[in-house]
Coordinates of C-alpha atoms in Angstrom, one line a residue:
X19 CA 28.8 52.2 90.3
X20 CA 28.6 55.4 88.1
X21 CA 29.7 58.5 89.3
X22 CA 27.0 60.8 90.6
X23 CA 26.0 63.6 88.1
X24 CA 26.5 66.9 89.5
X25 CA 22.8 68.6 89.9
X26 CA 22.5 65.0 92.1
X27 CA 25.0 66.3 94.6
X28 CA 24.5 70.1 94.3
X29 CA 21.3 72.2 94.4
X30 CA 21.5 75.3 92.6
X31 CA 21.5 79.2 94.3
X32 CA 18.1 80.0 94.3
X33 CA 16.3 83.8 94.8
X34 CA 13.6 83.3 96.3
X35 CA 12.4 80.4 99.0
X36 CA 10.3 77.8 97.5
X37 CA 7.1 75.7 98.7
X38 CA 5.5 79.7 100.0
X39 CA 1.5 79.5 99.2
X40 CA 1.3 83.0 99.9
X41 CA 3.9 85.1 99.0
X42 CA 4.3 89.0 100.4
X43 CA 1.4 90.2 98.0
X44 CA -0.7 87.4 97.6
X45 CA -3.2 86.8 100.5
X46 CA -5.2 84.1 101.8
X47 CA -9.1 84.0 102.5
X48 CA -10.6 86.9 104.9
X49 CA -11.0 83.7 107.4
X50 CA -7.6 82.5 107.0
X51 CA -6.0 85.6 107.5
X52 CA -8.0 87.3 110.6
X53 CA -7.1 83.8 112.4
X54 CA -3.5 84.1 111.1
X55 CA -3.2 87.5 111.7
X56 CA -4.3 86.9 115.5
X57 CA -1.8 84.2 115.9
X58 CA 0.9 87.0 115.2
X59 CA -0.5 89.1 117.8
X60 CA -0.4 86.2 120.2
X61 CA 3.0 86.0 119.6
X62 CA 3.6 89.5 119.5
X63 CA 2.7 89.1 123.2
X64 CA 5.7 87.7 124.8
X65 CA 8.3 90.6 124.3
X66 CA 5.6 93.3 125.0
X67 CA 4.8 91.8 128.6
X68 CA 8.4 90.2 129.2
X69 CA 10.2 94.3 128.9
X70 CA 8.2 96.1 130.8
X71 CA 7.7 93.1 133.7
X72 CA 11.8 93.2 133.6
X73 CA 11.4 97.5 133.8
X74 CA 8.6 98.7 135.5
X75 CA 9.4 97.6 139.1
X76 CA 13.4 98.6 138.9
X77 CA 11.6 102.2 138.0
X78 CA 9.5 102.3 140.9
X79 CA 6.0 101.7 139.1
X80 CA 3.2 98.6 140.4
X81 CA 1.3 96.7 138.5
X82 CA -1.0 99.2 137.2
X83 CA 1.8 100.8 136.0
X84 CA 3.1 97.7 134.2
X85 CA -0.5 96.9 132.9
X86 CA -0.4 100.6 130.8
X87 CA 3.1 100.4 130.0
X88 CA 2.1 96.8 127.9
X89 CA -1.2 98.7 126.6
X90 CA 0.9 101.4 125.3
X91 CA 3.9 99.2 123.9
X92 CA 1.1 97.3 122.4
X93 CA -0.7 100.0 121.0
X94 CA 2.1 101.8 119.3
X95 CA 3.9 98.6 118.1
X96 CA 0.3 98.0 116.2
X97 CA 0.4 101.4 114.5
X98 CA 4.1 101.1 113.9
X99 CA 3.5 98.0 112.5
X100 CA 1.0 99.4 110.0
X101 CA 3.4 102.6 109.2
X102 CA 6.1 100.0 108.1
X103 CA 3.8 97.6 106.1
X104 CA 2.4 100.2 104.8
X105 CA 4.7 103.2 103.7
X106 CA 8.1 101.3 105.3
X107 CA 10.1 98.5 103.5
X108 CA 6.2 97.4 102.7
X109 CA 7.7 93.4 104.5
X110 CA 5.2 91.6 106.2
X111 CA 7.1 92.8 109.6
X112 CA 5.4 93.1 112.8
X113 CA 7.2 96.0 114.9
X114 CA 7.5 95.4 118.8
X115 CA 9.8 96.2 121.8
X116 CA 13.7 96.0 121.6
X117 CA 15.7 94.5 124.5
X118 CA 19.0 96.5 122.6
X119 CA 17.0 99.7 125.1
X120 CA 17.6 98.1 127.7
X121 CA 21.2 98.7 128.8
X122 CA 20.4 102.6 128.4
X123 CA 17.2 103.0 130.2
X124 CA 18.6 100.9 133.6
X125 CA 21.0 103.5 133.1
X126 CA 18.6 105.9 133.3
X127 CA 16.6 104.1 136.0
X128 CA 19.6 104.3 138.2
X129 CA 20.5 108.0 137.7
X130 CA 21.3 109.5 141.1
X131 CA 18.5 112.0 140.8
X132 CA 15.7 109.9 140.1
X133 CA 16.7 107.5 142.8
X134 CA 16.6 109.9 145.2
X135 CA 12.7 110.1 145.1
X136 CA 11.2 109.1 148.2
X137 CA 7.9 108.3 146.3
X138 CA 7.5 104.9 144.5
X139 CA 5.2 106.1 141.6
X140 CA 6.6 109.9 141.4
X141 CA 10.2 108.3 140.7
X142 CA 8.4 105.6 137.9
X143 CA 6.7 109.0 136.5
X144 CA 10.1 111.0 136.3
X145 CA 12.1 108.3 135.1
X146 CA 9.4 107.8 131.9
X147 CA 9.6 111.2 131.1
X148 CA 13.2 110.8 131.1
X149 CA 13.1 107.6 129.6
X150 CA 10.8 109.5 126.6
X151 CA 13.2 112.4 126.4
X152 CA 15.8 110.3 125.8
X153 CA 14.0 107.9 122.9
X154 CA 12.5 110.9 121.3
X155 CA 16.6 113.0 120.7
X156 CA 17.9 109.1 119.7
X157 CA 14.9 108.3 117.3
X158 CA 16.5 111.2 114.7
X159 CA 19.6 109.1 114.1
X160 CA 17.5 106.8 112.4
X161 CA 15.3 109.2 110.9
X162 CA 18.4 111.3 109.6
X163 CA 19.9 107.7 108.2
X164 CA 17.0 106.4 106.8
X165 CA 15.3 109.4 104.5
X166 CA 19.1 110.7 103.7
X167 CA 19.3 107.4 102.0
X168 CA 22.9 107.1 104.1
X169 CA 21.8 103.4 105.2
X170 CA 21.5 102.7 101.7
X171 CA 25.2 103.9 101.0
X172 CA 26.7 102.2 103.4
X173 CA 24.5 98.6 102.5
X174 CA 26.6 98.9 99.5
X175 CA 29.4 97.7 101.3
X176 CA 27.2 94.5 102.1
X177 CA 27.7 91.1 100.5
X178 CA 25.6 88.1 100.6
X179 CA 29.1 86.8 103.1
X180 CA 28.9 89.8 105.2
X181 CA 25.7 89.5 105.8
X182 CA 25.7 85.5 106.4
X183 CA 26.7 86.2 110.3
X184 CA 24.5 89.2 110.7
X185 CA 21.1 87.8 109.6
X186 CA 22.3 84.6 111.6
X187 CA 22.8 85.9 114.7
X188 CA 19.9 88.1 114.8
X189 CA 18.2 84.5 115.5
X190 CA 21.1 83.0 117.3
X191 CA 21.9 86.1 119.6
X192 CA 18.7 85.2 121.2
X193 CA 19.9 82.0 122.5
X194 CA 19.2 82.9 125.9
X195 CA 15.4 83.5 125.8
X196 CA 14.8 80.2 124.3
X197 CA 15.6 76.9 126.0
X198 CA 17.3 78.7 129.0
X199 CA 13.7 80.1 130.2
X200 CA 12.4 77.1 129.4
X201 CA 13.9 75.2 131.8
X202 CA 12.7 77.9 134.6
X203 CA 9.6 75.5 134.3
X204 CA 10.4 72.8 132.0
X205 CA 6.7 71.0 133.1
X206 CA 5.0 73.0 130.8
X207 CA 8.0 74.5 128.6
X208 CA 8.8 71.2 127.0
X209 CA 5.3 69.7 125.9
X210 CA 4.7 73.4 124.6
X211 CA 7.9 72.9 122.6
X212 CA 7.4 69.4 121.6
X213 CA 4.1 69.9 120.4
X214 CA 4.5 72.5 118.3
X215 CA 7.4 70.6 116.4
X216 CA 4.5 68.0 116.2
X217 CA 1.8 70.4 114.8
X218 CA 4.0 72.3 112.8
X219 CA 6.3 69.9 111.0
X220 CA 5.1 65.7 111.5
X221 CA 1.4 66.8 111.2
X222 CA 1.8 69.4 108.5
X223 CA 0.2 67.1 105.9
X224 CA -3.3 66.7 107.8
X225 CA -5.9 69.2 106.1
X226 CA -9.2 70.4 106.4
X227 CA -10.7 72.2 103.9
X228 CA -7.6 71.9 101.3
X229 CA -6.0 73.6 104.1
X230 CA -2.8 72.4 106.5
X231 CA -4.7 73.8 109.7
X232 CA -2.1 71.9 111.9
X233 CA 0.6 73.7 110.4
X234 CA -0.7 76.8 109.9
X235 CA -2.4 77.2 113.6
X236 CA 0.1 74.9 115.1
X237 CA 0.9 78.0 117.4
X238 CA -2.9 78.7 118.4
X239 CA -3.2 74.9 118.8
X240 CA -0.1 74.3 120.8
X241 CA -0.8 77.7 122.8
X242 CA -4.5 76.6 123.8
X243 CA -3.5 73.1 125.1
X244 CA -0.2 73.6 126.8
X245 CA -2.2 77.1 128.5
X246 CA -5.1 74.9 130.0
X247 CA -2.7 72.3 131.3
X248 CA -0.6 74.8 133.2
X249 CA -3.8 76.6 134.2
X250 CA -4.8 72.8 135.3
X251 CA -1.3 73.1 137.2
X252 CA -2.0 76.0 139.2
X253 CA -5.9 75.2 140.0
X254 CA -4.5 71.5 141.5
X255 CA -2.6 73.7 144.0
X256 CA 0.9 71.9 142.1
X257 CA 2.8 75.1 143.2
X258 CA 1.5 76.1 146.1
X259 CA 4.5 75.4 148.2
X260 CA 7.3 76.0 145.3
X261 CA 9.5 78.7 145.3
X262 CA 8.4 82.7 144.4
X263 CA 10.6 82.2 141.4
X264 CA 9.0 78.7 140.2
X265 CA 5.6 80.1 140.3
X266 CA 6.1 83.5 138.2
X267 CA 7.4 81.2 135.6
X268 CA 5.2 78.9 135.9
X269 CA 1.8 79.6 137.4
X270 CA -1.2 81.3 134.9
X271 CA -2.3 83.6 137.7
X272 CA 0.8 85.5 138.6
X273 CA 1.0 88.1 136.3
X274 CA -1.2 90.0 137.9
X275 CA -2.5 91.7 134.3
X276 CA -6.3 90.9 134.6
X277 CA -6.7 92.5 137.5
X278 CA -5.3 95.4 137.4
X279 CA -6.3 96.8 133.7
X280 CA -9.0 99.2 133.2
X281 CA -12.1 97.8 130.8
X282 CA -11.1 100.8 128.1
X283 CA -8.4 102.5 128.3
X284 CA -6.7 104.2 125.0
X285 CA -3.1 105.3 125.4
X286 CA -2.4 108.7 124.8
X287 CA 0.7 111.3 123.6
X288 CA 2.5 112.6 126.8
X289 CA 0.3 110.4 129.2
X290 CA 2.7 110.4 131.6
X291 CA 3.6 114.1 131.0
X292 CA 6.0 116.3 129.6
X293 CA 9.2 114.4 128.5
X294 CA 12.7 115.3 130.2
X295 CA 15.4 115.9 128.3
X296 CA 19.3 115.2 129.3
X297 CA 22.6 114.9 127.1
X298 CA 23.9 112.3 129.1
X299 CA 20.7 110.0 128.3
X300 CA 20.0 110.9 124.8
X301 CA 23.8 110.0 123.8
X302 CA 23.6 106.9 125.6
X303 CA 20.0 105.9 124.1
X304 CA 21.6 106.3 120.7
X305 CA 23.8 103.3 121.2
X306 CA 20.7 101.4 121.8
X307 CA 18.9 103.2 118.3
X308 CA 22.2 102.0 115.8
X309 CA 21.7 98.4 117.2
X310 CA 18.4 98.4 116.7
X311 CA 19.0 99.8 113.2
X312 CA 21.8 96.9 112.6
X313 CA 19.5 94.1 113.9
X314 CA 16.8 95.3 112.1
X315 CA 18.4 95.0 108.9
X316 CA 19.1 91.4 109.3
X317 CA 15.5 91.0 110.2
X318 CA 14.9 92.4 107.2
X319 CA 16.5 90.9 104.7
X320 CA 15.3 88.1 106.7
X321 CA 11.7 88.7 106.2
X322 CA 12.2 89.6 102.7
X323 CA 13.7 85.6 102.0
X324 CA 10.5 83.9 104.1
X325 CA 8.0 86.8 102.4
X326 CA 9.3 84.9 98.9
X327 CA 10.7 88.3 98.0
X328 CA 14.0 89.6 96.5
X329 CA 16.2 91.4 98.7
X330 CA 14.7 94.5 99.4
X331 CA 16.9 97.4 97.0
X332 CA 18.7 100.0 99.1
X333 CA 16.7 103.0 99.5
X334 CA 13.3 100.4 100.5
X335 CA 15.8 99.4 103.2
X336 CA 16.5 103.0 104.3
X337 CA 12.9 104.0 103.9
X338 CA 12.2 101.5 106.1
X339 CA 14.8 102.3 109.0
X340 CA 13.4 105.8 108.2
X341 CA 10.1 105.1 109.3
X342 CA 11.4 102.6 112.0
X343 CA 12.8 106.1 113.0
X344 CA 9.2 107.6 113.4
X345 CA 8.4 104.8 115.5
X346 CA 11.0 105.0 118.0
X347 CA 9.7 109.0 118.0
X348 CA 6.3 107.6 118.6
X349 CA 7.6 105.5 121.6
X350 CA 9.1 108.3 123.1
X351 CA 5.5 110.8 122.9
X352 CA 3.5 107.8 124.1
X353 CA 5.9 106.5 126.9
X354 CA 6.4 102.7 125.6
X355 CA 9.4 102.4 128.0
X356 CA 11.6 101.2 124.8
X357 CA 12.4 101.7 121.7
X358 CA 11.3 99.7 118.5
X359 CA 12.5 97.1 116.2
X360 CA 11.2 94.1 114.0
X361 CA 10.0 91.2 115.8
X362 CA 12.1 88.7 115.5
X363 CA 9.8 85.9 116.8
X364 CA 7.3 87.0 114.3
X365 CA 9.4 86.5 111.0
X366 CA 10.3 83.0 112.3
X367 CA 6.5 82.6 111.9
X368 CA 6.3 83.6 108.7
X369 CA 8.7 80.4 107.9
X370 CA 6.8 78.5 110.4
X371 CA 3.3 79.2 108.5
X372 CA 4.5 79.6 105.3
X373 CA 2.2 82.3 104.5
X374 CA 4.2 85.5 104.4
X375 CA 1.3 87.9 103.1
X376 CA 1.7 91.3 104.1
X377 CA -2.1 91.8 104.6
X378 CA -1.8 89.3 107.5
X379 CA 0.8 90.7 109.5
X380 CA -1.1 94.0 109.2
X381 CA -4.5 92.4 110.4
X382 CA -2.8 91.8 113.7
X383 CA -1.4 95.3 113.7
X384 CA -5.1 95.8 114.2
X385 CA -5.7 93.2 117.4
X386 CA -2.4 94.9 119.0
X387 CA -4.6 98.3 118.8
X388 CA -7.9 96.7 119.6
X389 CA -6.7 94.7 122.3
X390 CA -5.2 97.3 123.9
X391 CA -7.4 99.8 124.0
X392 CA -9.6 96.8 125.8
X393 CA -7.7 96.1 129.0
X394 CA -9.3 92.9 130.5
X395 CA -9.6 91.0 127.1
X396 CA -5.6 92.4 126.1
X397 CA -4.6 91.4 129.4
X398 CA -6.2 88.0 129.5
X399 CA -4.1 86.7 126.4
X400 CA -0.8 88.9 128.1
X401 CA -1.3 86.6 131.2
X402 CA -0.2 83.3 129.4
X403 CA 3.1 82.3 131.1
X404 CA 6.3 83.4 129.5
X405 CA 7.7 80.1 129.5
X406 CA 5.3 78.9 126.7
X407 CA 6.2 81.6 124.3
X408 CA 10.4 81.2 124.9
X409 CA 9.5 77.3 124.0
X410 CA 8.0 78.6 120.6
X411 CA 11.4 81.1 120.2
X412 CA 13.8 77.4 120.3
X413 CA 12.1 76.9 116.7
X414 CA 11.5 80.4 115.5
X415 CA 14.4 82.2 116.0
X416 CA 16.4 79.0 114.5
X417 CA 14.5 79.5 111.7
X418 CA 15.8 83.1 110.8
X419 CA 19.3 82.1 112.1
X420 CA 18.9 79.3 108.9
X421 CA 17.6 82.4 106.6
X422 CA 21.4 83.8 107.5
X423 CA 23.1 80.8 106.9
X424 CA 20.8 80.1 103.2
X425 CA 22.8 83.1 102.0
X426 CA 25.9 81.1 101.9
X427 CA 24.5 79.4 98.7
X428 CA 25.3 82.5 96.7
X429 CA 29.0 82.1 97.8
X430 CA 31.8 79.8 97.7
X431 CA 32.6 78.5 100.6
X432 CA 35.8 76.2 99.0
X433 CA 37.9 79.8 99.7
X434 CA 40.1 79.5 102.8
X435 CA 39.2 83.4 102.6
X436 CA 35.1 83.2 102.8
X437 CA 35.8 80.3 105.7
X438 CA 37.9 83.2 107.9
X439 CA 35.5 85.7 107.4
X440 CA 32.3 83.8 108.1
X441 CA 33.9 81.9 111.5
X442 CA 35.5 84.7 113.2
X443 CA 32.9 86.9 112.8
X444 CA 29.8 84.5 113.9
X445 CA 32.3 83.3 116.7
X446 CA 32.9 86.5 117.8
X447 CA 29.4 87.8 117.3
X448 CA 28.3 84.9 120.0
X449 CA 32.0 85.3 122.2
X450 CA 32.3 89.3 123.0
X451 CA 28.4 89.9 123.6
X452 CA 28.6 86.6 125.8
X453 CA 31.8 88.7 127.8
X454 CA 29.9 91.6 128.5
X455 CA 26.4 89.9 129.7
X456 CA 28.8 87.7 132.3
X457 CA 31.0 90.4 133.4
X458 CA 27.5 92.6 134.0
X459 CA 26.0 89.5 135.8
X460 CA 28.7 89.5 138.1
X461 CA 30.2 92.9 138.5
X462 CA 26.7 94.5 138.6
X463 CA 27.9 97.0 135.4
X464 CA 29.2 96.8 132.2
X465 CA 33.4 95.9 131.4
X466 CA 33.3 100.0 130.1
X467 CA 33.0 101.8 133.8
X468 CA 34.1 104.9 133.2
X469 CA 32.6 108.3 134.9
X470 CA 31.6 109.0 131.4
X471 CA 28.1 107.3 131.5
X472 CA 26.8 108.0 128.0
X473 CA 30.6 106.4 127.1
X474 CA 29.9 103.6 129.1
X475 CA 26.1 102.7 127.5
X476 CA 27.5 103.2 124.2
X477 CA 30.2 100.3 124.5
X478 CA 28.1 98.0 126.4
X479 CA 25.4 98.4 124.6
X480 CA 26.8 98.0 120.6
X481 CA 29.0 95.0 121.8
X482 CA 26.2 93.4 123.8
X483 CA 24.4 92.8 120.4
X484 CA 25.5 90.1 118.6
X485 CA 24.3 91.2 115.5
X486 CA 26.0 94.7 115.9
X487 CA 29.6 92.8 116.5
X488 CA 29.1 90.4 113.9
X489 CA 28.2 93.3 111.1
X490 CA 31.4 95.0 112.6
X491 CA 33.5 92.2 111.9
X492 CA 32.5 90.7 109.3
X493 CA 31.8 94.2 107.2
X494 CA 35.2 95.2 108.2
X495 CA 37.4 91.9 106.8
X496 CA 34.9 91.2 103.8
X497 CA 36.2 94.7 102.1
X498 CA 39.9 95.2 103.7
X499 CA 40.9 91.2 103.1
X500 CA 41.9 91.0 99.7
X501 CA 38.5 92.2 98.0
X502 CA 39.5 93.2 94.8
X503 CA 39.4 90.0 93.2
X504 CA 36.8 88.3 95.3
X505 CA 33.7 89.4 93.9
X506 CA 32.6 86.6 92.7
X507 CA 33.3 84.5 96.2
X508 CA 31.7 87.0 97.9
X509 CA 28.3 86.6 95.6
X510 CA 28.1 90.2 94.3
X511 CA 27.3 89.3 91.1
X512 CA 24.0 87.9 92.5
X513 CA 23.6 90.9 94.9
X514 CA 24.1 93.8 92.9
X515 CA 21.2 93.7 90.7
X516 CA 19.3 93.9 93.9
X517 CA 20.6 97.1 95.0
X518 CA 18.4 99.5 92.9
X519 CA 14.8 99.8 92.5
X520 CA 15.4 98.8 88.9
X521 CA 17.9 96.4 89.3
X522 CA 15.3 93.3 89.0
X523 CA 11.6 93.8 87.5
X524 CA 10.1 92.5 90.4
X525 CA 10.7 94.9 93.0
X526 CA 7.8 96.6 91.6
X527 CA 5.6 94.0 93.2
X528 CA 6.8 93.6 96.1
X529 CA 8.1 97.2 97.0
X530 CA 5.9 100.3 95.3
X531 CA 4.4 102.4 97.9
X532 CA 0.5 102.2 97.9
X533 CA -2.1 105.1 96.7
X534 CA 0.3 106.0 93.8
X535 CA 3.0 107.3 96.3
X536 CA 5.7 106.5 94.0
X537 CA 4.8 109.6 91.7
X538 CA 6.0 111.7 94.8
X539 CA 8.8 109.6 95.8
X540 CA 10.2 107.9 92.8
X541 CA 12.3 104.8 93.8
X542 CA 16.3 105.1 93.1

């Protein structure tokens, strides 16, 4: 037998992702791309309900309270959404809530002075304003690194190896909101997830139209079917004598969303009233803004792959953490309860689809404002059990964690070198962060429990992100461990054309700023 030829056992690097029909600048029908647009907002959905269901009650608000807190996170995601897609990195990213907040704003929940308040809605009130005083100090880190083009400097240090474990575990850091909650009620969390493997990848070849509508809609589809049957569930009286716990997770009619929103309401700046500012909370809340900055950059570069893009150049990466900046400022003046970040969930889909047209992501920019300035309709789609959407996470965050690992192509991965680098730091981008959640599960605080408390968010937060350790380590040994004559491992010589505007002539397509902008703000 003859000896394999070697383009039959090797496949060479390629830029961009192949088998795309619609790239970040090419768009599908006005048809297509409403329904595809609304099946980003469905899935835009599951964070913005899931945050504030997790912080609304530990403040002290009900569930009127939580039902404005998802209008507003809603609301403001949609216009942050259009800020980035429009003026931003210009990626077909939808912008939503950050659980990196979290760690900092139960800090703030359980400050001695707002606990003290007898009064359940006056101490979720104070705590908001503190919460927003807090977001809107924190959000000028980002602003300061993104439009001083600092982010950009220091992304020069990146290499397609360095950033391997990054982009990677911004999908696989979210381990635990995939299969984990969907064994909270796996009678309606596996058929979801089975069925949308179906749809999305054994029935992809069905079309209507010239169009793969089981692929592209497999998450409507899925969504619609696997809804009705737990709503079939609940109406049989199946949980009526399960525990509290299995019903929230599993029941349609627990949520409580429907009835408390209003018919119209339209959030506001300083709804909740004049933000509260302390040093204590704005230096821990900054912990919480550099994460979001780090995992945002994966998600990124991650978008930019499944867009069909090139790497976005360094200064498009800072002008987009610079307006990801804004965002977080907008968050704090409309009292969101978090911060921002890019959806993770929602650049899976663009993978998922295939379609990674920016003109869709920003059409459900504009059902996140719509339906959130109409309550009951808003809240009807928020009501769908969480379970369902952490089922559709198992296959989308995979997805980017694969993005992370595609970058390994540019590479060699023969070098003993590369093969340290890439190990330790995914290994201990999944070990540490994995230390600190099981040390706060069961010590009821974070290992850093000092009387500092801003000390103490800062280090629990930053190494409770796995993205944030991995880009730590792996940053770190990729330019100390013998980098001088590794450039070529490392796959700069593919990278570096990517780092300036000019570098490659097609980040003119995918990256000018729109209306002629780029007279005013000429791309480096």
């Amino acid at each position: 037998m003859a000896d394999p030829k070697p383009e039959e056992i090797s496949h060479p690097p390629m830029d961009q992702l192949q088998g795309f029909e619609y790239c970040i600048d090419s768009n599908p029908s006005w048809g297509e791309a409403i329904a595809l647009g609304f099946q980003h907002y469905i899935l835009a959905l599951g964070t913005a309900v899931m945050i504030p269901s997790m912080l609304v009650p530990l403040m002290g608000g009900n569930d009127d309270d939580k039902v404005r807190v998802v209008q507003t996170l809603l609301f403001v995601g949609g216009i942050n959404t259009l800020l980035q897609t429009l003026f931003g990195t210009r990626l077909p990213t939808v912008m939503g809530g950050s659980y990196a907040f979290i760690v900092p704003i139960v800090s703030i929940i359980r400050d001695s002075s707002l606990q003290q308040l007898a009064d359940d809605h006056q101490r979720f009130v104070q705590t908001m304003r503190a919460i927003q005083g807090a977001l809107i100090v924190a959000s000028s880190i980002q602003i300061i690194l993104g439009y001083s083009q600092l982010w950009g400097i220091c992304s020069r240090f990146f290499s397609p190896l360095g950033m391997v474990p990054v982009v990677a575990l911004v999908g696989f850091g979210l381990f635990d909101r995939g299969f984990p909650v969907v064994g909270r009620c796996v009678e309606i969390g596996l058929p979801m997830l089975l069925l949308f493997v179906a749809l999305s990848q054994y029935l992809k070849h069905i079309h209507a139209r010239h169009i793969p509508v089981l692929e592209r809609f497999a998450l409507l589809l899925s969504i619609t079917v696997i809804w009705a049957y737990a709503h079939l569930l609940t109406a049989s009286g199946a949980y009526k004598h399960r525990p509290l716990q299995t019903q929230i997770n599993c029941r349609t009619d627990k949520a409580h969303l429907i009835s408390s929103a209003p018919w119209i309401k339209i959030p506001y700046p300083l709804q909740w009233g004049a933000p509260t500012f302390d040093a204590g909370h704005a230096f821990g809340m900054m912990s919480a803004v550099l994460v979001s900055l780090i995992e945002s950059t994966g998600a990124f570069k991650a978008a930019a792959r499944l867009a069909s893009a090139t790497p976005p150049p360094a200064h498009v990466l800072s002008r987009g953490i610079g307006w990801q900046g804004i965002g977080i400022l907008l968050d704090g003046l409309f009292g969101t309860g978090t911060g921002s970040t890019v959806s993770v969930e929602n650049v899976g889909m663009l993978g998922a689809t295939r379609v990674g047209s920016r003109r869709v992501v920003q059409i459900s920019a504009g059902f996140m404002i719509f339906f959130s300035m109409l309550g009951k309709f808003g809240a009807l789609f928020a009501s769908i059990p969480f379970t369902i959407f952490a089922a559709v996470y198992c296959v989308l965050f995979g997805l980017v964690a694969a993005v992370g690992l595609s970058f390994l192509q540019f590479t060699n991965m023969n070098s003993m070198r590369n093969l340290f680098i890439t190990g330790v730091a995914l290994f201990l981008g999944l070990s540490i962060p994995q230390y600190f959640y099981r040390y706060t599960t069961g010590a009821h605080h974070g290992p850093a429990h000092t009387n500092a408390g801003w000390f103490n968010d800062f280090i629990n937060t930053v190494f409770s992100s796995p993205p944030t350790v991995a880009l730590i380590v792996a940053v770190f040994l990729d330019n100390t461990l013998d980098y001088k004559d590794t450039a070529r491992d490392r796959g700069m010589p593919w990278w570096v054309r990517f780092r300036t505007f000019q570098g490659d002539s097609r980040n003119e397509e995918f990256y000018t700023l729109p209306f002629n902008l780029n007279r005013f703000f000429p791309p480096s």
